[in-house]
């Protein structure tokens, strides 16, 4: 089974900061990595699919990059509404989520 | 508008069974594969099962294999999860999600608590 190691588990940043969240796969997952945002009490929402494709309606301050085993979600300028927990998901072989990154405002 | 509405959750004793439902609307249910995903309280997400549009292909994660059964009734636009031999570690919020290239549409989730 593919394991996903997500870091950091907790992140505190200020409005306007550039924020990066990382996911590392235990083996090559090609481009099949998605990023989800989950706000308190809500279902996860798709942000980025297949490493770097922005889902419809998602602000352009969100971007994804990477390949193979190492992937990054970047928020170019943090906004208050971005406070949430972020998860990566590999779907190259089965489905495995990262453990999540809780993002808070400093 | 795509809607997925789960039901059937509740408090159940260890070893007992429970059946969840997910009613779909706003799209042609029979054209899409479907998934069940769960989230233990304060924890991360875990995919547990999926089923193809015509029920030909079904897959489970190892932790529920042999205890849970995913099924669907395309005439009723409904996805099911039959859960047996429930354990405390099955306590979670259970979501259904439509299978697109990624999981765009999710239900609001239904809580299952396994406790004596």
CSV table of C-alpha atoms in Angstrom, one decimal:
chain,number,residue,atom,x,y,z
A,1,UNK,CA,0.0,0.0,0.0
A,2,UNK,CA,1.1,3.6,-0.7
A,3,UNK,CA,1.7,5.7,2.3
A,4,UNK,CA,1.4,9.5,2.2
A,5,UNK,CA,3.5,11.6,4.6
A,6,UNK,CA,2.1,15.2,4.9
A,7,UNK,CA,3.9,18.0,6.5
A,8,UNK,CA,3.7,20.1,8.6
A,9,UNK,CA,0.8,18.9,10.6
A,10,UNK,CA,0.2,22.3,12.0
A,11,UNK,CA,0.9,25.7,10.4
A,12,UNK,CA,0.4,29.2,11.7
A,13,UNK,CA,0.8,32.1,9.3
A,14,UNK,CA,-0.3,35.7,8.8
A,15,UNK,CA,-2.6,37.2,6.2
A,16,UNK,CA,-0.6,37.8,3.0
A,17,UNK,CA,2.0,35.1,3.8
A,18,UNK,CA,3.1,32.5,1.2
A,19,UNK,CA,2.2,29.1,2.6
A,20,UNK,CA,3.5,25.7,1.5
A,21,UNK,CA,2.2,22.2,2.5
A,22,UNK,CA,4.0,19.1,1.4
A,23,UNK,CA,3.1,15.5,0.7
A,24,UNK,CA,5.6,12.7,0.1
A,25,UNK,CA,4.5,9.4,-1.3
A,26,UNK,CA,6.1,6.1,-0.3
A,27,UNK,CA,6.4,5.2,-4.0
A,28,UNK,CA,6.0,6.9,-7.4
A,29,UNK,CA,2.4,8.0,-7.9
A,30,UNK,CA,3.0,9.8,-11.2
A,31,UNK,CA,0.8,12.9,-11.3
A,32,UNK,CA,-2.2,11.4,-9.4
A,33,UNK,CA,-2.2,13.7,-6.4
A,34,UNK,CA,-5.2,15.9,-5.3
A,35,UNK,CA,-5.5,18.5,-2.6
A,36,UNK,CA,-8.6,19.1,-0.5
A,37,UNK,CA,-9.6,21.8,1.9
A,38,UNK,CA,-11.9,21.0,4.8
A,39,UNK,CA,-13.4,23.7,7.0
A,40,UNK,CA,-14.8,22.9,10.4
A,41,UNK,CA,-18.0,21.0,10.2
A,42,UNK,CA,-17.9,20.7,6.4
A,43,UNK,CA,-17.2,18.0,3.9
A,44,UNK,CA,-13.8,18.3,2.1
A,45,UNK,CA,-13.7,20.4,-1.0
A,46,UNK,CA,-11.4,19.7,-4.0
A,47,UNK,CA,-8.8,22.4,-4.7
A,48,UNK,CA,-6.3,20.9,-7.0
A,49,UNK,CA,-6.4,17.7,-9.0
A,50,UNK,CA,-3.7,15.7,-10.8
A,51,UNK,CA,-0.9,17.7,-9.1
A,52,UNK,CA,-1.4,21.1,-10.6
A,53,UNK,CA,-4.9,21.5,-12.2
A,54,UNK,CA,-7.0,24.1,-10.4
A,55,UNK,CA,-10.6,22.9,-9.8
A,56,UNK,CA,-13.3,25.2,-11.1
A,57,UNK,CA,-14.0,28.2,-8.9
A,58,UNK,CA,-10.9,27.8,-6.7
A,59,UNK,CA,-9.0,31.1,-6.3
A,60,UNK,CA,-5.8,31.4,-8.3
A,61,UNK,CA,-3.7,32.0,-5.1
A,62,UNK,CA,-3.9,28.2,-4.7
A,63,UNK,CA,-1.4,26.1,-6.8
A,64,UNK,CA,0.0,22.7,-6.8
A,65,UNK,CA,3.3,21.3,-8.0
A,66,UNK,CA,5.5,18.2,-7.9
A,67,UNK,CA,5.9,14.8,-9.5
A,68,UNK,CA,6.7,11.2,-8.7
A,69,UNK,CA,6.9,11.2,-4.9
A,70,UNK,CA,7.1,14.8,-3.8
A,71,UNK,CA,4.2,17.3,-4.0
A,72,UNK,CA,3.4,20.8,-2.8
A,73,UNK,CA,0.4,22.9,-2.3
A,74,UNK,CA,1.1,26.6,-2.2
A,75,UNK,CA,-1.1,29.5,-1.2
A,76,UNK,CA,0.5,32.5,-2.6
A,77,UNK,CA,-1.1,35.1,-0.3
A,78,UNK,CA,-3.0,33.7,2.7
A,79,UNK,CA,-6.5,35.0,3.2
A,80,UNK,CA,-8.6,34.7,6.4
A,81,UNK,CA,-11.0,32.4,4.6
A,82,UNK,CA,-8.2,29.9,4.0
A,83,UNK,CA,-8.2,28.8,7.6
A,84,UNK,CA,-8.9,25.1,7.3
A,85,UNK,CA,-7.3,21.7,7.3
A,86,UNK,CA,-5.7,20.6,4.1
A,87,UNK,CA,-5.4,17.0,2.9
A,88,UNK,CA,-3.5,15.4,0.0
A,89,UNK,CA,-4.9,12.3,-1.7
A,90,UNK,CA,-3.1,9.9,-3.9
A,91,UNK,CA,-5.2,8.0,-6.4
A,92,UNK,CA,-2.5,6.3,-8.5
A,93,UNK,CA,-3.0,3.0,-6.8
A,94,UNK,CA,-6.0,2.8,-4.5
A,95,UNK,CA,-6.6,5.9,-2.5
A,96,UNK,CA,-4.6,7.2,0.4
A,97,UNK,CA,-5.0,10.5,2.2
A,98,UNK,CA,-2.3,12.4,4.0
A,99,UNK,CA,-2.8,13.0,7.7
A,100,UNK,CA,-3.7,16.7,7.2
A,101,UNK,CA,-2.3,20.1,7.8
A,102,UNK,CA,-4.2,22.4,10.1
A,103,UNK,CA,-3.7,26.0,9.0
A,104,UNK,CA,-4.4,28.8,11.4
A,105,UNK,CA,-3.9,32.6,11.3
A,106,UNK,CA,-1.1,34.0,13.4
B,1,UNK,CA,-27.6,20.8,-8.6
B,2,UNK,CA,-25.8,17.6,-7.5
B,3,UNK,CA,-26.8,16.5,-4.1
B,4,UNK,CA,-25.8,13.5,-2.0
B,5,UNK,CA,-27.6,12.9,1.3
B,6,UNK,CA,-26.5,10.2,3.7
B,7,UNK,CA,-28.7,8.6,6.4
B,8,UNK,CA,-28.9,5.6,8.6
B,9,UNK,CA,-26.2,6.5,11.2
B,10,UNK,CA,-26.5,6.3,14.9
B,11,UNK,CA,-25.2,4.7,18.1
B,12,UNK,CA,-24.7,0.9,17.8
B,13,UNK,CA,-23.1,-1.7,20.1
B,14,UNK,CA,-19.9,-3.4,19.2
B,15,UNK,CA,-20.5,-6.5,17.1
B,16,UNK,CA,-23.8,-5.3,15.7
B,17,UNK,CA,-24.8,-4.1,12.2
B,18,UNK,CA,-25.9,-0.9,10.6
B,19,UNK,CA,-26.8,0.1,7.0
B,20,UNK,CA,-26.1,3.5,5.6
B,21,UNK,CA,-27.8,5.0,2.6
B,22,UNK,CA,-26.8,7.8,0.3
B,23,UNK,CA,-29.5,9.3,-1.9
B,24,UNK,CA,-28.3,11.1,-5.1
B,25,UNK,CA,-30.0,13.8,-7.1
B,26,UNK,CA,-29.2,16.3,-9.7
B,27,UNK,CA,-27.3,13.9,-12.0
B,28,UNK,CA,-27.8,10.5,-13.7
B,29,UNK,CA,-26.8,8.3,-10.9
B,30,UNK,CA,-26.4,5.2,-13.0
B,31,UNK,CA,-23.6,6.8,-15.0
B,32,UNK,CA,-21.2,7.3,-12.1
B,33,UNK,CA,-19.1,5.2,-9.7
B,34,UNK,CA,-19.5,6.0,-6.1
B,35,UNK,CA,-17.4,5.9,-3.0
B,36,UNK,CA,-17.7,5.7,0.8
B,37,UNK,CA,-15.1,7.6,2.8
B,38,UNK,CA,-14.9,8.1,6.6
B,39,UNK,CA,-13.4,10.4,9.1
B,40,UNK,CA,-12.9,9.4,12.7
B,41,UNK,CA,-13.5,12.2,15.2
B,42,UNK,CA,-10.6,14.7,15.1
B,43,UNK,CA,-8.8,12.5,12.6
B,44,UNK,CA,-8.0,12.3,9.0
B,45,UNK,CA,-9.9,10.8,6.0
B,46,UNK,CA,-10.0,7.2,5.0
B,47,UNK,CA,-11.4,5.8,1.8
B,48,UNK,CA,-13.2,2.6,2.5
B,49,UNK,CA,-15.0,1.3,-0.6
B,50,UNK,CA,-16.1,2.1,-4.1
B,51,UNK,CA,-18.5,0.6,-6.6
B,52,UNK,CA,-18.7,1.1,-10.4
B,53,UNK,CA,-21.7,2.5,-12.1
B,54,UNK,CA,-23.1,-0.9,-12.9
B,55,UNK,CA,-21.8,-2.7,-9.8
B,56,UNK,CA,-19.4,-4.8,-11.8
B,57,UNK,CA,-16.4,-3.6,-9.9
B,58,UNK,CA,-16.2,-3.3,-6.1
B,59,UNK,CA,-13.2,-2.6,-4.0
B,60,UNK,CA,-12.6,-2.2,-0.2
B,61,UNK,CA,-9.9,-1.1,2.0
B,62,UNK,CA,-8.4,-3.9,4.1
B,63,UNK,CA,-9.7,-2.7,7.4
B,64,UNK,CA,-13.3,-3.3,6.3
B,65,UNK,CA,-12.9,-6.1,3.8
B,66,UNK,CA,-15.2,-9.0,4.8
B,67,UNK,CA,-17.3,-6.8,7.2
B,68,UNK,CA,-18.7,-4.1,5.1
B,69,UNK,CA,-20.6,-4.4,1.8
B,70,UNK,CA,-21.1,-1.6,-0.7
B,71,UNK,CA,-24.0,-1.8,-3.1
B,72,UNK,CA,-26.3,0.4,-5.1
B,73,UNK,CA,-29.8,0.5,-6.5
B,74,UNK,CA,-29.7,2.6,-9.7
B,75,UNK,CA,-33.5,2.6,-9.9
B,76,UNK,CA,-33.7,4.3,-6.5
B,77,UNK,CA,-30.6,6.5,-7.1
B,78,UNK,CA,-29.3,5.2,-3.8
B,79,UNK,CA,-25.9,3.9,-2.6
B,80,UNK,CA,-25.6,1.7,0.4
B,81,UNK,CA,-23.1,0.5,2.9
B,82,UNK,CA,-23.9,-2.5,5.0
B,83,UNK,CA,-21.7,-2.6,8.0
B,84,UNK,CA,-21.4,-5.8,10.2
B,85,UNK,CA,-19.3,-6.8,13.1
B,86,UNK,CA,-18.8,-3.2,14.0
B,87,UNK,CA,-15.9,-2.2,16.2
B,88,UNK,CA,-15.1,0.9,18.2
B,89,UNK,CA,-12.6,1.9,15.6
B,90,UNK,CA,-15.4,2.2,13.0
B,91,UNK,CA,-16.7,5.2,14.9
B,92,UNK,CA,-16.6,8.0,12.3
B,93,UNK,CA,-18.4,10.4,10.1
B,94,UNK,CA,-19.2,8.5,6.9
B,95,UNK,CA,-19.3,10.4,3.6
B,96,UNK,CA,-20.5,9.3,0.2
B,97,UNK,CA,-18.8,10.8,-2.8
B,98,UNK,CA,-19.3,10.7,-6.6
B,99,UNK,CA,-16.5,9.2,-8.6
B,100,UNK,CA,-15.3,11.7,-11.1
B,101,UNK,CA,-11.7,12.0,-12.1
B,102,UNK,CA,-11.4,13.4,-8.6
B,103,UNK,CA,-14.0,13.6,-5.8
B,104,UNK,CA,-15.8,16.8,-6.5
B,105,UNK,CA,-19.2,16.0,-4.9
B,106,UNK,CA,-19.5,14.8,-1.3
B,107,UNK,CA,-22.5,14.4,1.0
B,108,UNK,CA,-22.7,16.1,4.3
B,109,UNK,CA,-21.8,12.9,6.1
B,110,UNK,CA,-23.6,10.7,8.6
B,111,UNK,CA,-22.2,9.8,12.1
B,112,UNK,CA,-21.7,6.3,13.2
B,113,UNK,CA,-20.8,5.7,16.9
B,114,UNK,CA,-19.9,2.2,18.0
B,115,UNK,CA,-20.0,1.9,21.8
B,116,UNK,CA,-21.5,-0.2,24.5
